Amino acid sequence: MEHCAFDSAGIHTARIPLRATDDALHIDEPFVLICPTYGGGEAGKAVPVQVKRFLNDPANRRWIRGIIASGNTNFGEAYAAAGPIIARKCHVPLMYRFELMGTSADVRAVRKGLIEFFRTQPQDRP
């Protein structure tokens, strides 16, 4: 997602820590989660444990406004399965799905879509 150059568009970015021993990420503004899908087609393993840990913090979860998911179309019905799972559990829209690392068209679509999304969203606290 570094190719989307969100910071230059005024959209703050942060990466969820990979290890449980790393300092936790705490968010205090509206965000859209961009999440890979893991598990090779098993729904129970689709959402990375780091993302589960991040969203299990109510202070973070209250700010989520949408989800964008990546996946592998080889997994058929489980393609980008983390997206619908998180959308359902957090009551937010699944905004976009892309395969693997995405294409240049995905980069353009995500960048344009999130710039418009954040331009029109109220930024006040929930």
Backbone as a chain_set.jsonl record, in Angstrom:
{"seq": "MEHCAFDSAGIHTARIPLRATDDALHIDEPFVLICPTYGGGEAGKAVPVQVKRFLNDPANRRWIRGIIASGNTNFGEAYAAAGPIIARKCHVPLMYRFELMGTSADVRAVRKGLIEFFRTQPQDRP", "coords": {"N": [[0.819, -1.197, 0.0], [2.168, 1.059, 0.167], [2.566, 2.257, -2.279], [0.348, 3.755, -2.737], [0.667, 6.236, -1.637], [-0.551, 7.59, 0.566], [0.031, 9.35, 2.721], [0.91, 11.697, 1.449], [-1.473, 12.6, 0.573], [-2.691, 13.469, 2.785], [-3.685, 11.493, 4.418], [-3.276, 9.654, 7.209], [-1.08, 6.953, 7.921], [-0.458, 3.727, 9.338], [1.198, 0.842, 10.571], [0.173, -2.283, 11.726], [1.71, -3.842, 14.44], [3.869, -6.677, 14.011], [4.747, -8.609, 15.854], [3.78, -9.924, 19.028], [5.271, -8.974, 21.107], [6.08, -6.475, 20.35], [5.536, -2.917, 20.659], [2.168, -2.015, 21.168], [-0.215, -0.865, 18.733], [-2.086, 2.061, 18.842], [-5.008, 3.638, 17.937], [-6.604, 6.729, 17.366], [-8.399, 7.998, 15.721], [-10.666, 8.092, 12.897], [-10.403, 5.24, 10.767], [-9.556, 3.148, 7.937], [-9.163, -0.202, 7.577], [-6.68, -2.061, 5.988], [-6.221, -5.208, 4.99], [-4.544, -8.343, 4.813], [-5.464, -11.68, 3.716], [-5.19, -14.732, 5.336], [-4.508, -18.251, 5.852], [-5.05, -20.101, 3.811], [-7.586, -20.678, 2.742], [-9.105, -21.551, 4.869], [-11.612, -20.453, 6.878], [-11.475, -19.869, 9.636], [-8.862, -19.175, 9.99], [-8.435, -16.972, 8.478], [-8.264, -14.213, 9.191], [-5.489, -12.403, 10.141], [-3.597, -13.036, 13.129], [-2.434, -10.811, 14.32], [-4.068, -8.727, 13.489], [-6.472, -9.46, 14.676], [-5.721, -9.155, 17.385], [-5.228, -6.377, 17.421], [-7.811, -5.356, 16.779], [-9.264, -6.349, 18.892], [-8.893, -4.605, 20.905], [-10.936, -2.37, 22.342], [-10.708, 0.416, 22.161], [-9.357, 0.83, 19.773], [-11.032, -0.499, 17.937], [-13.352, 1.038, 17.93], [-12.907, 3.07, 16.131], [-12.794, 2.089, 13.543], [-13.82, 2.319, 10.178], [-14.168, 1.067, 7.806], [-13.242, -1.715, 5.653], [-10.654, -3.034, 3.66], [-9.62, -5.69, 1.731], [-7.093, -8.09, 0.936], [-6.345, -10.972, -1.062], [-6.177, -14.325, -2.389], [-7.172, -15.448, -5.433], [-7.102, -18.121, -6.053], [-8.154, -19.443, -3.914], [-10.835, -19.561, -4.216], [-14.084, -19.399, -2.986], [-13.11, -18.463, -0.584], [-11.618, -16.283, -1.202], [-10.032, -13.345, -0.289], [-11.202, -13.492, 2.243], [-10.891, -12.451, 4.816], [-11.874, -9.872, 4.73], [-14.871, -9.815, 4.536], [-15.344, -11.127, 6.974], [-14.27, -9.417, 8.973], [-15.715, -7.105, 8.352], [-18.345, -7.896, 8.957], [-18.149, -8.526, 11.721], [-17.346, -6.094, 12.81], [-19.224, -4.345, 11.925], [-18.97, -2.686, 9.619], [-18.466, -1.385, 6.266], [-17.34, -3.588, 3.614], [-15.065, -2.416, 1.572], [-13.426, -2.788, -0.661], [-11.704, -5.254, -2.614], [-8.674, -6.928, -3.409], [-6.332, -8.788, -5.412], [-3.633, -10.611, -4.099], [-0.747, -8.73, -4.138], [-1.876, -6.65, -5.435], [-2.702, -4.61, -8.304], [-1.571, -1.977, -10.552], [-3.893, -0.672, -11.23], [-5.487, -1.314, -9.031], [-4.115, 0.087, -7.046], [-4.569, 2.743, -7.895], [-7.388, 2.808, -7.704], [-7.87, 2.292, -4.958], [-6.468, 4.397, -3.726], [-7.806, 6.685, -4.844], [-10.436, 6.111, -3.988], [-10.197, 6.079, -1.14], [-9.267, 8.669, -0.6], [-11.501, 10.172, -1.407], [-13.406, 9.043, 0.321], [-12.45, 9.756, 2.937], [-12.524, 12.487, 2.628], [-15.222, 13.048, 2.666], [-16.169, 12.037, 5.036], [-17.33, 12.534, 8.378], [-15.137, 13.732, 10.835], [-15.294, 13.718, 13.532], [-15.291, 12.527, 16.929], [-16.5, 9.266, 17.898]], "CA": [[0.0, 0.0, 0.0], [3.044, 2.234, 0.121], [2.441, 2.883, -3.598], [-0.82, 4.641, -2.743], [1.123, 7.558, -1.182], [-1.624, 8.191, 1.357], [0.505, 10.48, 3.53], [0.94, 12.904, 0.628], [-2.871, 13.015, 0.396], [-3.213, 13.86, 4.096], [-4.256, 10.332, 5.1], [-2.261, 9.04, 8.06], [-0.958, 5.504, 7.799], [0.263, 3.039, 10.408], [1.246, -0.603, 10.374], [-0.053, -3.077, 12.929], [2.937, -4.585, 14.76], [3.846, -8.092, 13.644], [5.0, -9.474, 17.008], [3.061, -9.583, 20.264], [6.201, -8.286, 22.001], [6.23, -5.093, 19.872], [4.579, -1.972, 21.235], [0.846, -2.058, 20.536], [-0.66, 0.301, 17.98], [-3.328, 2.635, 19.352], [-5.573, 4.576, 16.972], [-7.594, 7.633, 17.966], [-9.063, 8.717, 14.643], [-11.285, 7.151, 11.964], [-9.474, 4.557, 9.868], [-9.965, 2.015, 7.114], [-8.178, -1.268, 7.715], [-6.301, -2.792, 4.795], [-5.84, -6.449, 5.644], [-4.384, -9.548, 3.992], [-6.18, -12.88, 4.143], [-4.305, -15.881, 5.548], [-5.206, -19.483, 6.167], [-5.189, -21.025, 2.698], [-8.97, -21.039, 2.48], [-9.801, -21.886, 6.104], [-12.202, -19.217, 7.398], [-11.013, -19.628, 10.998], [-7.491, -18.661, 9.963], [-8.37, -15.926, 7.454], [-7.849, -12.927, 9.759], [-4.208, -12.557, 10.832], [-3.676, -12.899, 14.589], [-2.074, -9.433, 14.671], [-5.255, -7.911, 13.248], [-7.402, -9.805, 15.762], [-5.221, -8.504, 18.6], [-5.456, -4.938, 17.253], [-9.245, -5.05, 16.828], [-9.804, -6.734, 20.197], [-8.79, -3.42, 21.76], [-12.126, -1.559, 22.049], [-10.322, 1.783, 21.81], [-9.051, 0.812, 18.339], [-12.189, -0.962, 17.175], [-14.379, 2.082, 17.817], [-12.565, 4.006, 15.061], [-12.797, 1.48, 12.217], [-14.914, 2.802, 9.333], [-14.286, 0.208, 6.636], [-12.195, -2.722, 5.477], [-10.195, -3.398, 2.33], [-8.945, -6.965, 1.941], [-6.399, -8.762, -0.154], [-6.462, -12.42, -1.012], [-5.712, -15.095, -3.531], [-8.352, -16.005, -6.107], [-6.989, -19.581, -6.067], [-8.901, -19.988, -2.788], [-12.252, -19.577, -4.563], [-15.017, -18.72, -2.083], [-12.357, -17.87, 0.525], [-10.845, -15.143, -1.707], [-10.094, -12.136, 0.548], [-12.206, -13.807, 3.272], [-10.73, -11.611, 6.01], [-12.706, -8.679, 4.557], [-16.241, -10.001, 5.016], [-15.351, -11.512, 8.394], [-14.074, -8.201, 9.772], [-16.851, -6.207, 8.086], [-19.503, -8.399, 9.708], [-17.913, -8.426, 13.168], [-17.177, -4.693, 13.22], [-20.361, -3.587, 11.388], [-18.47, -1.673, 8.691], [-18.528, -1.904, 4.891], [-16.209, -4.114, 2.865], [-14.972, -1.357, 0.574], [-12.68, -3.168, -1.856], [-10.873, -6.458, -2.523], [-7.686, -7.031, -4.475], [-5.572, -10.035, -5.361], [-2.234, -10.632, -3.695], [-0.176, -7.406, -3.866], [-2.641, -5.65, -6.167], [-2.191, -4.105, -9.578], [-1.533, -0.507, -10.59], [-5.296, -0.242, -11.219], [-5.927, -1.39, -7.638], [-3.493, 1.223, -6.343], [-5.32, 3.954, -8.263], [-8.758, 2.714, -7.174], [-7.845, 2.42, -3.501], [-6.06, 5.773, -3.406], [-8.914, 7.589, -5.186], [-11.577, 5.809, -3.125], [-9.982, 6.501, 0.251], [-9.224, 10.14, -0.557], [-12.9, 10.623, -1.44], [-14.057, 8.578, 1.546], [-12.064, 10.584, 4.082], [-12.95, 13.869, 2.367], [-16.65, 13.188, 2.937], [-16.525, 11.466, 6.349], [-17.14, 13.39, 9.556], [-13.932, 13.334, 11.567], [-15.498, 13.86, 14.972], [-15.184, 11.299, 17.73], [-17.771, 8.532, 17.991]], "C": [[0.861, 1.258, 0.0], [2.959, 2.95, -1.218], [1.248, 3.838, -3.683], [-0.479, 6.054, -2.276], [0.036, 8.281, -0.398], [-1.165, 9.404, 2.15], [0.534, 11.774, 2.727], [-0.458, 13.438, 0.345], [-3.506, 13.413, 1.726], [-3.893, 12.727, 4.852], [-3.136, 9.667, 5.887], [-2.256, 7.531, 7.865], [-0.181, 4.957, 8.994], [0.207, 1.551, 10.12], [1.021, -1.292, 11.71], [1.225, -3.865, 13.201], [2.789, -6.074, 14.463], [3.963, -9.016, 14.853], [4.241, -8.989, 18.236], [3.955, -8.814, 21.229], [6.472, -6.843, 21.565], [5.218, -4.196, 20.584], [3.281, -2.018, 20.45], [0.576, -0.763, 19.787], [-1.99, 0.764, 18.554], [-3.774, 3.73, 18.398], [-6.615, 5.444, 17.673], [-8.223, 8.552, 16.92], [-9.69, 7.692, 13.701], [-10.247, 6.537, 11.022], [-10.196, 3.493, 9.06], [-8.836, 1.006, 7.208], [-7.942, -1.928, 6.358], [-5.621, -4.062, 5.3], [-5.636, -7.592, 4.651], [-5.254, -10.677, 4.53], [-5.173, -14.023, 4.215], [-5.139, -17.15, 5.619], [-5.445, -20.432, 5.02], [-6.603, -21.504, 2.444], [-9.756, -21.446, 3.712], [-10.297, -20.598, 6.76], [-11.685, -18.883, 8.796], [-9.615, -19.041, 11.076], [-7.338, -17.46, 9.034], [-7.842, -14.602, 7.981], [-6.538, -13.136, 10.521], [-4.341, -12.277, 12.332], [-3.337, -11.472, 15.032], [-3.274, -8.499, 14.521], [-6.299, -8.194, 14.321], [-6.999, -9.105, 17.049], [-5.504, -7.004, 18.564], [-6.935, -4.588, 17.425], [-9.901, -5.492, 18.135], [-9.656, -5.627, 21.229], [-9.978, -2.517, 21.422], [-11.792, -0.129, 21.638], [-9.942, 1.88, 20.331], [-10.296, 0.505, 17.519], [-13.234, 0.136, 16.986], [-14.132, 3.043, 16.653], [-12.613, 3.405, 13.671], [-14.034, 1.942, 11.444], [-15.125, 1.954, 8.088], [-13.122, -0.751, 6.569], [-11.933, -2.916, 3.99], [-9.367, -4.658, 2.525], [-8.222, -7.445, 0.697], [-6.557, -10.268, 0.016], [-5.942, -13.041, -2.286], [-6.93, -15.748, -4.178], [-8.285, -17.528, -6.231], [-7.794, -20.218, -4.94], [-10.411, -19.893, -2.993], [-13.116, -18.756, -3.624], [-14.307, -18.013, -0.932], [-11.482, -16.698, 0.074], [-11.097, -13.909, -0.838], [-11.111, -12.288, 1.681], [-12.065, -12.977, 4.534], [-11.642, -10.385, 5.931], [-14.124, -8.849, 5.055], [-16.326, -10.379, 6.494], [-15.234, -10.27, 9.27], [-15.244, -7.246, 9.577], [-18.063, -6.608, 8.925], [-19.313, -8.187, 11.213], [-17.843, -6.982, 13.648], [-18.294, -3.786, 12.693], [-19.905, -2.401, 10.547], [-18.53, -2.25, 7.282], [-17.21, -2.537, 4.428], [-16.111, -3.216, 1.636], [-14.311, -1.793, -0.736], [-11.938, -4.469, -1.568], [-9.883, -6.441, -3.672], [-6.868, -8.308, -4.295], [-4.108, -9.788, -5.027], [-1.713, -9.232, -3.386], [-0.932, -6.293, -4.595], [-1.938, -5.226, -7.44], [-2.113, -2.584, -9.513], [-2.962, 0.043, -10.622], [-5.871, -0.302, -9.813], [-5.373, -0.225, -6.827], [-4.276, 2.498, -6.631], [-6.712, 3.941, -7.644], [-8.792, 2.917, -5.66], [-7.479, 3.845, -3.101], [-7.222, 6.742, -3.647], [-10.095, 7.367, -4.234], [-11.388, 6.282, -1.698], [-9.855, 8.015, 0.38], [-10.645, 10.685, -0.535], [-13.62, 10.242, -0.145], [-13.727, 9.491, 2.722], [-12.427, 12.05, 3.881], [-14.394, 14.079, 2.802], [-17.073, 12.676, 4.314], [-16.395, 12.521, 7.453], [-15.959, 12.852, 10.363], [-14.092, 13.442, 13.086], [-15.443, 12.495, 15.651], [-16.534, 10.615, 17.833], [-18.474, 8.765, 19.319]], "O": [[0.359, 2.372, -0.146], [3.253, 4.143, -1.289], [1.163, 4.642, -4.611], [-1.261, 6.978, -2.499], [-0.263, 9.445, -0.666], [-1.896, 10.39, 2.245], [0.218, 12.838, 3.26], [-0.618, 14.585, -0.071], [-4.709, 13.665, 1.794], [-4.604, 12.974, 5.826], [-2.165, 9.177, 5.31], [-3.303, 6.914, 7.668], [0.65, 5.651, 9.581], [-0.735, 1.067, 9.491], [1.623, -0.914, 12.716], [1.767, -4.492, 12.291], [1.717, -6.652, 14.643], [3.352, -10.085, 14.88], [4.083, -7.787, 18.448], [3.455, -8.078, 22.081], [7.039, -6.068, 22.335], [4.178, -4.662, 21.05], [3.288, -2.055, 19.219], [1.075, 0.3, 20.157], [-2.911, -0.033, 18.734], [-3.008, 4.643, 18.087], [-7.409, 4.951, 18.475], [-8.535, 9.712, 17.188], [-9.282, 6.53, 13.706], [-9.339, 7.217, 10.546], [-11.266, 3.008, 9.426], [-7.679, 1.335, 6.944], [-8.888, -2.306, 5.667], [-4.579, -4.003, 5.953], [-6.453, -7.79, 3.753], [-5.719, -10.626, 5.669], [-4.405, -14.252, 3.281], [-6.358, -17.103, 5.457], [-6.01, -21.503, 5.241], [-6.801, -22.625, 1.975], [-10.963, -21.67, 3.618], [-9.495, -19.75, 7.152], [-11.478, -17.709, 9.102], [-9.225, -18.478, 12.099], [-6.223, -16.981, 8.825], [-7.06, -13.934, 7.305], [-6.48, -13.952, 11.441], [-5.096, -11.398, 12.748], [-3.894, -10.981, 16.013], [-3.468, -7.592, 15.329], [-6.941, -7.271, 14.821], [-7.844, -8.525, 17.731], [-5.962, -6.428, 19.551], [-7.274, -3.639, 18.132], [-11.002, -5.038, 18.447], [-10.235, -5.706, 22.313], [-10.026, -1.955, 20.328], [-12.521, 0.473, 20.849], [-10.183, 2.91, 19.703], [-10.576, 1.174, 16.524], [-13.931, 0.151, 15.972], [-15.046, 3.754, 16.234], [-12.484, 4.14, 12.692], [-15.144, 1.957, 11.975], [-16.131, 2.098, 7.394], [-12.149, -0.632, 7.313], [-12.855, -2.957, 3.176], [-8.499, -4.694, 3.397], [-8.67, -7.238, -0.431], [-6.864, -10.76, 1.102], [-5.353, -12.377, -3.138], [-7.64, -16.517, -3.53], [-9.307, -18.165, -6.488], [-8.091, -21.412, -4.997], [-11.181, -20.116, -2.059], [-12.907, -17.552, -3.479], [-14.846, -17.063, -0.364], [-10.695, -16.172, 0.862], [-12.24, -13.482, -0.673], [-11.798, -11.331, 2.037], [-13.043, -12.815, 5.263], [-12.131, -9.912, 6.957], [-14.553, -8.092, 5.926], [-17.272, -9.995, 7.183], [-16.015, -10.092, 10.205], [-15.714, -6.641, 10.54], [-18.722, -5.761, 9.527], [-20.225, -7.719, 11.895], [-18.241, -6.683, 14.774], [-18.307, -2.589, 12.983], [-20.371, -1.275, 10.721], [-18.632, -3.465, 7.114], [-16.122, -2.091, 4.795], [-16.977, -3.255, 0.762], [-14.599, -1.235, -1.795], [-11.586, -4.753, -0.423], [-10.204, -5.996, -4.774], [-6.731, -8.833, -3.19], [-3.449, -8.905, -5.576], [-2.199, -8.6, -2.448], [-0.646, -5.114, -4.384], [-0.742, -5.454, -7.623], [-2.541, -1.976, -8.532], [-3.21, 1.125, -10.09], [-6.661, 0.562, -9.433], [-6.083, 0.373, -6.019], [-4.608, 3.247, -5.713], [-7.165, 4.956, -7.116], [-9.65, 3.636, -5.147], [-8.119, 4.429, -2.226], [-7.578, 7.523, -2.765], [-10.683, 8.327, -3.735], [-12.315, 6.83, -1.1], [-10.295, 8.584, 1.379], [-10.96, 11.564, 0.267], [-14.363, 11.049, 0.413], [-14.628, 9.949, 3.425], [-12.618, 12.78, 4.854], [-14.754, 15.164, 3.258], [-18.222, 12.866, 4.714], [-15.449, 13.309, 7.451], [-15.82, 11.642, 10.54], [-13.126, 13.274, 13.83], [-15.539, 11.454, 15.002], [-17.577, 11.269, 17.854], [-19.552, 8.22, 19.551]]}, "num_chains": 1, "name": "protein.A"}
